[in-house]
Amino acid sequence: MSRRLVLASASPARLALLRQAGLAPEVVVSDLDESTVTAPRVAERVALLAAAKASAVAARQDDALVVGADSLLEFRGQAMGKPADAAEARERWRRMAGRSGTLHTGQALLDVRGGSVEWRDVVVTSTVVHFASPTAAEVEAYLATGEPLAVAGAFTLDGLGAPFVRRVEGDPASVVGLSLAALREQLRRRGLTITDLWRR
């Protein structure tokens, strides 16, 4: 029997990834105050954030599989979420150009039945991102689009920022916002297959 899949995220990129994989999730945003979630390491923080977002949405479900996710770029030991403004994004690109960082994506899968969470699984996928060295004019043009202000690390792999990424080592989908390969494994551990959730 097909299960309801709920995405606990407002990210258009995560929704697009799931749809491209043949899934049709409902979107329910958690409205979690992310500043309340802290951890000593970046990978731990994205795991906690993903779990907290999924839990907040799961509390409002009766029967569903709930997926929560969060991403942060770790660059020279510093966690980078969405930049506060264009000036911050510009400074990030000045520092990141020609260098590498690690994009950590945490994702939690919760199985809710009868209004209670019966099972949960949280994983982190870490992918090394090697940045190109865009010119000052290219950075200004990119900032003018507004795209880098809406994403962790001030770049995208599935949008206008893609030409400024030389290569990635790891799962490209996790850089976009959610690891489909990890989701398949999470479902498998629950005794499900991702094809069970395909749109019919």
PDB file of C-alpha atoms in Angstrom:
ATOM      1  CA  MET A   1       0.000   0.000   0.000  1.00  0.00           C
ATOM      2  CA  SER A   2       1.347   3.419  -0.950  1.00  0.00           C
ATOM      3  CA  ARG A   3       2.318   5.702   1.936  1.00  0.00           C
ATOM      4  CA  ARG A   4       1.947   9.468   2.160  1.00  0.00           C
ATOM      5  CA  LEU A   5       5.304  11.191   1.866  1.00  0.00           C
ATOM      6  CA  VAL A   6       5.643  14.562   3.586  1.00  0.00           C
ATOM      7  CA  LEU A   7       8.581  16.890   2.985  1.00  0.00           C
ATOM      8  CA  ALA A   8       9.282  19.017   6.055  1.00  0.00           C
ATOM      9  CA  SER A   9      11.034  21.735   4.074  1.00  0.00           C
ATOM     10  CA  ALA A  10      10.175  24.853   2.100  1.00  0.00           C
ATOM     11  CA  SER A  11      13.121  24.253  -0.257  1.00  0.00           C
ATOM     12  CA  PRO A  12      12.046  24.243  -3.919  1.00  0.00           C
ATOM     13  CA  ALA A  13      15.254  22.359  -4.773  1.00  0.00           C
ATOM     14  CA  ARG A  14      14.451  19.495  -2.387  1.00  0.00           C
ATOM     15  CA  LEU A  15      10.909  19.274  -3.727  1.00  0.00           C
ATOM     16  CA  ALA A  16      12.220  19.218  -7.302  1.00  0.00           C
ATOM     17  CA  LEU A  17      14.687  16.429  -6.467  1.00  0.00           C
ATOM     18  CA  LEU A  18      11.940  14.243  -5.026  1.00  0.00           C
ATOM     19  CA  ARG A  19       9.627  14.916  -7.943  1.00  0.00           C
ATOM     20  CA  GLN A  20      12.381  14.099 -10.450  1.00  0.00           C
ATOM     21  CA  ALA A  21      12.818  10.785  -8.635  1.00  0.00           C
ATOM     22  CA  GLY A  22       9.170   9.927  -9.257  1.00  0.00           C
ATOM     23  CA  LEU A  23       7.844  10.934  -5.836  1.00  0.00           C
ATOM     24  CA  ALA A  24       4.978  13.275  -5.027  1.00  0.00           C
ATOM     25  CA  PRO A  25       5.526  14.621  -1.522  1.00  0.00           C
ATOM     26  CA  GLU A  26       3.225  16.961   0.305  1.00  0.00           C
ATOM     27  CA  VAL A  27       5.059  19.997   1.669  1.00  0.00           C
ATOM     28  CA  VAL A  28       4.579  20.959   5.309  1.00  0.00           C
ATOM     29  CA  VAL A  29       7.016  23.559   6.644  1.00  0.00           C
ATOM     30  CA  SER A  30       8.229  23.088  10.202  1.00  0.00           C
ATOM     31  CA  ASP A  31       8.827  26.786  11.085  1.00  0.00           C
ATOM     32  CA  LEU A  32      11.606  25.624  13.417  1.00  0.00           C
ATOM     33  CA  ASP A  33      13.750  28.357  14.999  1.00  0.00           C
ATOM     34  CA  GLU A  34      17.107  27.061  13.779  1.00  0.00           C
ATOM     35  CA  SER A  35      19.051  29.295  16.159  1.00  0.00           C
ATOM     36  CA  THR A  36      17.923  27.055  19.036  1.00  0.00           C
ATOM     37  CA  VAL A  37      19.790  24.051  17.604  1.00  0.00           C
ATOM     38  CA  THR A  38      23.526  23.933  18.272  1.00  0.00           C
ATOM     39  CA  ALA A  39      26.270  21.303  18.103  1.00  0.00           C
ATOM     40  CA  PRO A  40      30.068  21.295  18.325  1.00  0.00           C
ATOM     41  CA  ARG A  41      30.501  19.985  14.763  1.00  0.00           C
ATOM     42  CA  VAL A  42      28.777  21.070  11.557  1.00  0.00           C
ATOM     43  CA  ALA A  43      27.791  17.517  10.567  1.00  0.00           C
ATOM     44  CA  GLU A  44      26.169  17.009  13.978  1.00  0.00           C
ATOM     45  CA  ARG A  45      24.239  20.255  13.664  1.00  0.00           C
ATOM     46  CA  VAL A  46      22.686  19.382  10.291  1.00  0.00           C
ATOM     47  CA  ALA A  47      21.642  15.995  11.699  1.00  0.00           C
ATOM     48  CA  LEU A  48      19.988  17.646  14.696  1.00  0.00           C
ATOM     49  CA  LEU A  49      18.301  20.277  12.512  1.00  0.00           C
ATOM     50  CA  ALA A  50      16.960  17.676  10.080  1.00  0.00           C
ATOM     51  CA  ALA A  51      15.593  15.590  12.945  1.00  0.00           C
ATOM     52  CA  ALA A  52      14.048  18.601  14.665  1.00  0.00           C
ATOM     53  CA  LYS A  53      12.321  19.765  11.475  1.00  0.00           C
ATOM     54  CA  ALA A  54      10.986  16.296  10.735  1.00  0.00           C
ATOM     55  CA  SER A  55       9.807  15.848  14.344  1.00  0.00           C
ATOM     56  CA  ALA A  56       7.980  19.183  14.353  1.00  0.00           C
ATOM     57  CA  VAL A  57       6.050  18.202  11.221  1.00  0.00           C
ATOM     58  CA  ALA A  58       5.535  14.591  12.323  1.00  0.00           C
ATOM     59  CA  ALA A  59       3.748  15.854  15.442  1.00  0.00           C
ATOM     60  CA  ARG A  60       1.020  17.184  13.124  1.00  0.00           C
ATOM     61  CA  GLN A  61       0.605  13.980  11.107  1.00  0.00           C
ATOM     62  CA  ASP A  62      -1.527  10.900  11.666  1.00  0.00           C
ATOM     63  CA  ASP A  63      -0.063   8.509   9.089  1.00  0.00           C
ATOM     64  CA  ALA A  64       2.899   9.497   6.911  1.00  0.00           C
ATOM     65  CA  LEU A  65       6.559   9.144   6.106  1.00  0.00           C
ATOM     66  CA  VAL A  66       8.137  12.488   6.983  1.00  0.00           C
ATOM     67  CA  VAL A  67      11.447  13.647   5.521  1.00  0.00           C
ATOM     68  CA  GLY A  68      13.321  16.548   7.084  1.00  0.00           C
ATOM     69  CA  ALA A  69      16.611  17.930   5.793  1.00  0.00           C
ATOM     70  CA  ASP A  70      19.137  20.660   6.430  1.00  0.00           C
ATOM     71  CA  SER A  71      22.374  21.678   4.727  1.00  0.00           C
ATOM     72  CA  LEU A  72      25.396  23.709   5.779  1.00  0.00           C
ATOM     73  CA  LEU A  73      28.685  24.383   4.057  1.00  0.00           C
ATOM     74  CA  GLU A  74      31.747  23.819   6.220  1.00  0.00           C
ATOM     75  CA  PHE A  75      34.561  26.056   5.020  1.00  0.00           C
ATOM     76  CA  ARG A  76      37.789  26.175   6.987  1.00  0.00           C
ATOM     77  CA  GLY A  77      36.018  24.944  10.089  1.00  0.00           C
ATOM     78  CA  GLN A  78      33.197  27.510   9.861  1.00  0.00           C
ATOM     79  CA  ALA A  79      29.551  26.654   9.239  1.00  0.00           C
ATOM     80  CA  MET A  80      27.935  28.650   6.451  1.00  0.00           C
ATOM     81  CA  GLY A  81      24.177  28.737   6.104  1.00  0.00           C
ATOM     82  CA  LYS A  82      22.308  31.292   4.027  1.00  0.00           C
ATOM     83  CA  PRO A  83      24.152  34.633   3.887  1.00  0.00           C
ATOM     84  CA  ALA A  84      22.455  37.529   5.654  1.00  0.00           C
ATOM     85  CA  ASP A  85      22.878  39.904   2.711  1.00  0.00           C
ATOM     86  CA  ALA A  86      24.724  40.522  -0.534  1.00  0.00           C
ATOM     87  CA  ALA A  87      27.773  41.897   1.271  1.00  0.00           C
ATOM     88  CA  GLU A  88      28.169  38.670   3.222  1.00  0.00           C
ATOM     89  CA  ALA A  89      27.673  36.558   0.094  1.00  0.00           C
ATOM     90  CA  ARG A  90      30.291  38.657  -1.752  1.00  0.00           C
ATOM     91  CA  GLU A  91      32.803  38.147   1.065  1.00  0.00           C
ATOM     92  CA  ARG A  92      32.133  34.413   1.065  1.00  0.00           C
ATOM     93  CA  TRP A  93      32.841  34.163  -2.628  1.00  0.00           C
ATOM     94  CA  ARG A  94      36.039  36.159  -2.168  1.00  0.00           C
ATOM     95  CA  ARG A  95      37.185  33.561   0.365  1.00  0.00           C
ATOM     96  CA  MET A  96      35.832  30.440  -1.396  1.00  0.00           C
ATOM     97  CA  ALA A  97      37.099  31.189  -4.918  1.00  0.00           C
ATOM     98  CA  GLY A  98      39.560  28.554  -6.063  1.00  0.00           C
ATOM     99  CA  ARG A  99      39.224  26.626  -2.800  1.00  0.00           C
ATOM    100  CA  SER A 100      37.146  23.727  -1.454  1.00  0.00           C
ATOM    101  CA  GLY A 101      34.556  23.220   1.255  1.00  0.00           C
ATOM    102  CA  THR A 102      32.404  20.364   2.503  1.00  0.00           C
ATOM    103  CA  LEU A 103      28.651  20.533   2.114  1.00  0.00           C
ATOM    104  CA  HIS A 104      26.945  18.540   4.875  1.00  0.00           C
ATOM    105  CA  THR A 105      23.314  17.524   4.408  1.00  0.00           C
ATOM    106  CA  GLY A 106      21.436  15.901   7.255  1.00  0.00           C
ATOM    107  CA  GLN A 107      18.205  14.109   6.547  1.00  0.00           C
ATOM    108  CA  ALA A 108      15.749  12.433   8.854  1.00  0.00           C
ATOM    109  CA  LEU A 109      13.075   9.928   7.886  1.00  0.00           C
ATOM    110  CA  LEU A 110      10.275   9.403  10.415  1.00  0.00           C
ATOM    111  CA  ASP A 111       7.479   6.842  10.083  1.00  0.00           C
ATOM    112  CA  VAL A 112       4.301   8.140  11.714  1.00  0.00           C
ATOM    113  CA  ARG A 113       1.409   5.781  12.334  1.00  0.00           C
ATOM    114  CA  GLY A 114      -1.655   6.517  14.408  1.00  0.00           C
ATOM    115  CA  GLY A 115      -0.251   9.925  15.322  1.00  0.00           C
ATOM    116  CA  SER A 116       2.933   8.484  16.867  1.00  0.00           C
ATOM    117  CA  VAL A 117       6.451   8.214  15.513  1.00  0.00           C
ATOM    118  CA  GLU A 118       7.121   4.477  15.292  1.00  0.00           C
ATOM    119  CA  TRP A 119      10.542   4.659  13.683  1.00  0.00           C
ATOM    120  CA  ARG A 120      13.203   7.223  12.871  1.00  0.00           C
ATOM    121  CA  ASP A 121      16.455   7.247  10.945  1.00  0.00           C
ATOM    122  CA  VAL A 122      18.896  10.155  10.627  1.00  0.00           C
ATOM    123  CA  VAL A 123      21.903  10.275   8.298  1.00  0.00           C
ATOM    124  CA  VAL A 124      24.425  12.858   7.135  1.00  0.00           C
ATOM    125  CA  THR A 125      25.878  12.978   3.637  1.00  0.00           C
ATOM    126  CA  SER A 126      29.081  15.019   3.247  1.00  0.00           C
ATOM    127  CA  THR A 127      30.323  16.090  -0.177  1.00  0.00           C
ATOM    128  CA  VAL A 128      33.465  18.058  -1.013  1.00  0.00           C
ATOM    129  CA  VAL A 129      32.787  21.009  -3.306  1.00  0.00           C
ATOM    130  CA  HIS A 130      35.627  22.500  -5.355  1.00  0.00           C
ATOM    131  CA  PHE A 131      34.887  26.087  -6.320  1.00  0.00           C
ATOM    132  CA  ALA A 132      36.022  27.879  -9.454  1.00  0.00           C
ATOM    133  CA  SER A 133      37.413  31.415  -9.376  1.00  0.00           C
ATOM    134  CA  PRO A 134      34.692  33.652 -10.816  1.00  0.00           C
ATOM    135  CA  THR A 135      35.672  37.169 -11.813  1.00  0.00           C
ATOM    136  CA  ALA A 136      34.475  40.124  -9.774  1.00  0.00           C
ATOM    137  CA  ALA A 137      31.997  40.939 -12.547  1.00  0.00           C
ATOM    138  CA  GLU A 138      30.644  37.373 -12.509  1.00  0.00           C
ATOM    139  CA  VAL A 139      30.208  37.472  -8.740  1.00  0.00           C
ATOM    140  CA  GLU A 140      28.351  40.798  -8.947  1.00  0.00           C
ATOM    141  CA  ALA A 141      26.089  39.460 -11.694  1.00  0.00           C
ATOM    142  CA  TYR A 142      25.398  36.358  -9.598  1.00  0.00           C
ATOM    143  CA  LEU A 143      24.636  38.413  -6.498  1.00  0.00           C
ATOM    144  CA  ALA A 144      22.244  40.574  -8.513  1.00  0.00           C
ATOM    145  CA  THR A 145      20.095  37.509  -9.247  1.00  0.00           C
ATOM    146  CA  GLY A 146      19.410  37.009  -5.534  1.00  0.00           C
ATOM    147  CA  GLU A 147      20.017  33.273  -5.824  1.00  0.00           C
ATOM    148  CA  PRO A 148      23.056  33.052  -3.496  1.00  0.00           C
ATOM    149  CA  LEU A 149      21.102  34.746  -0.698  1.00  0.00           C
ATOM    150  CA  ALA A 150      18.583  31.894  -0.565  1.00  0.00           C
ATOM    151  CA  VAL A 151      20.928  28.930  -0.190  1.00  0.00           C
ATOM    152  CA  ALA A 152      23.469  27.492   2.233  1.00  0.00           C
ATOM    153  CA  GLY A 153      26.999  28.489   1.325  1.00  0.00           C
ATOM    154  CA  ALA A 154      25.791  31.168  -1.143  1.00  0.00           C
ATOM    155  CA  PHE A 155      25.934  28.830  -4.148  1.00  0.00           C
ATOM    156  CA  THR A 156      23.838  26.261  -5.986  1.00  0.00           C
ATOM    157  CA  LEU A 157      24.673  23.216  -8.051  1.00  0.00           C
ATOM    158  CA  ASP A 158      21.280  23.131  -9.758  1.00  0.00           C
ATOM    159  CA  GLY A 159      20.947  26.784 -10.711  1.00  0.00           C
ATOM    160  CA  LEU A 160      22.879  29.830 -11.834  1.00  0.00           C
ATOM    161  CA  GLY A 161      25.773  29.047  -9.493  1.00  0.00           C
ATOM    162  CA  ALA A 162      26.632  25.737 -11.201  1.00  0.00           C
ATOM    163  CA  PRO A 163      29.275  27.209 -13.554  1.00  0.00           C
ATOM    164  CA  PHE A 164      31.182  28.432 -10.505  1.00  0.00           C
ATOM    165  CA  VAL A 165      31.647  24.898  -9.144  1.00  0.00           C
ATOM    166  CA  ARG A 166      34.551  22.999 -10.746  1.00  0.00           C
ATOM    167  CA  ARG A 167      33.613  19.587  -9.400  1.00  0.00           C
ATOM    168  CA  VAL A 168      32.245  17.698  -6.419  1.00  0.00           C
ATOM    169  CA  GLU A 169      33.494  14.610  -4.612  1.00  0.00           C
ATOM    170  CA  GLY A 170      30.462  12.739  -3.358  1.00  0.00           C
ATOM    171  CA  ASP A 171      26.717  12.869  -3.899  1.00  0.00           C
ATOM    172  CA  PRO A 172      25.694  15.828  -6.119  1.00  0.00           C
ATOM    173  CA  ALA A 173      22.044  15.533  -5.029  1.00  0.00           C
ATOM    174  CA  SER A 174      23.031  16.094  -1.401  1.00  0.00           C
ATOM    175  CA  VAL A 175      24.632  19.391  -2.453  1.00  0.00           C
ATOM    176  CA  VAL A 176      21.312  20.378  -4.017  1.00  0.00           C
ATOM    177  CA  GLY A 177      19.633  19.597  -0.704  1.00  0.00           C
ATOM    178  CA  LEU A 178      18.748  15.944  -0.224  1.00  0.00           C
ATOM    179  CA  SER A 179      20.516  12.651  -0.918  1.00  0.00           C
ATOM    180  CA  LEU A 180      18.229  10.395  -2.934  1.00  0.00           C
ATOM    181  CA  ALA A 181      20.667   7.508  -2.527  1.00  0.00           C
ATOM    182  CA  ALA A 182      20.564   7.928   1.256  1.00  0.00           C
ATOM    183  CA  LEU A 183      16.762   8.171   1.200  1.00  0.00           C
ATOM    184  CA  ARG A 184      16.600   4.881  -0.694  1.00  0.00           C
ATOM    185  CA  GLU A 185      18.753   3.269   1.999  1.00  0.00           C
ATOM    186  CA  GLN A 186      16.656   4.785   4.785  1.00  0.00           C
ATOM    187  CA  LEU A 187      13.506   3.370   3.216  1.00  0.00           C
ATOM    188  CA  ARG A 188      15.196  -0.007   2.782  1.00  0.00           C
ATOM    189  CA  ARG A 189      16.045  -0.105   6.489  1.00  0.00           C
ATOM    190  CA  ARG A 190      12.343   0.431   7.157  1.00  0.00           C
ATOM    191  CA  GLY A 191      11.424  -2.473   4.880  1.00  0.00           C
ATOM    192  CA  LEU A 192      10.259  -0.260   2.025  1.00  0.00           C
ATOM    193  CA  THR A 193      11.554   0.438  -1.454  1.00  0.00           C
ATOM    194  CA  ILE A 194      11.642   3.836  -3.066  1.00  0.00           C
ATOM    195  CA  THR A 195       9.628   2.397  -5.963  1.00  0.00           C
ATOM    196  CA  ASP A 196       6.763   1.826  -3.494  1.00  0.00           C
ATOM    197  CA  LEU A 197       6.434   5.612  -3.342  1.00  0.00           C
ATOM    198  CA  TRP A 198       6.541   6.293  -7.071  1.00  0.00           C
ATOM    199  CA  ARG A 199       3.568   8.157  -8.503  1.00  0.00           C
ATOM    200  CA  ARG A 200       1.206   5.714 -10.147  1.00  0.00           C
TER     201      ARG A 200
END
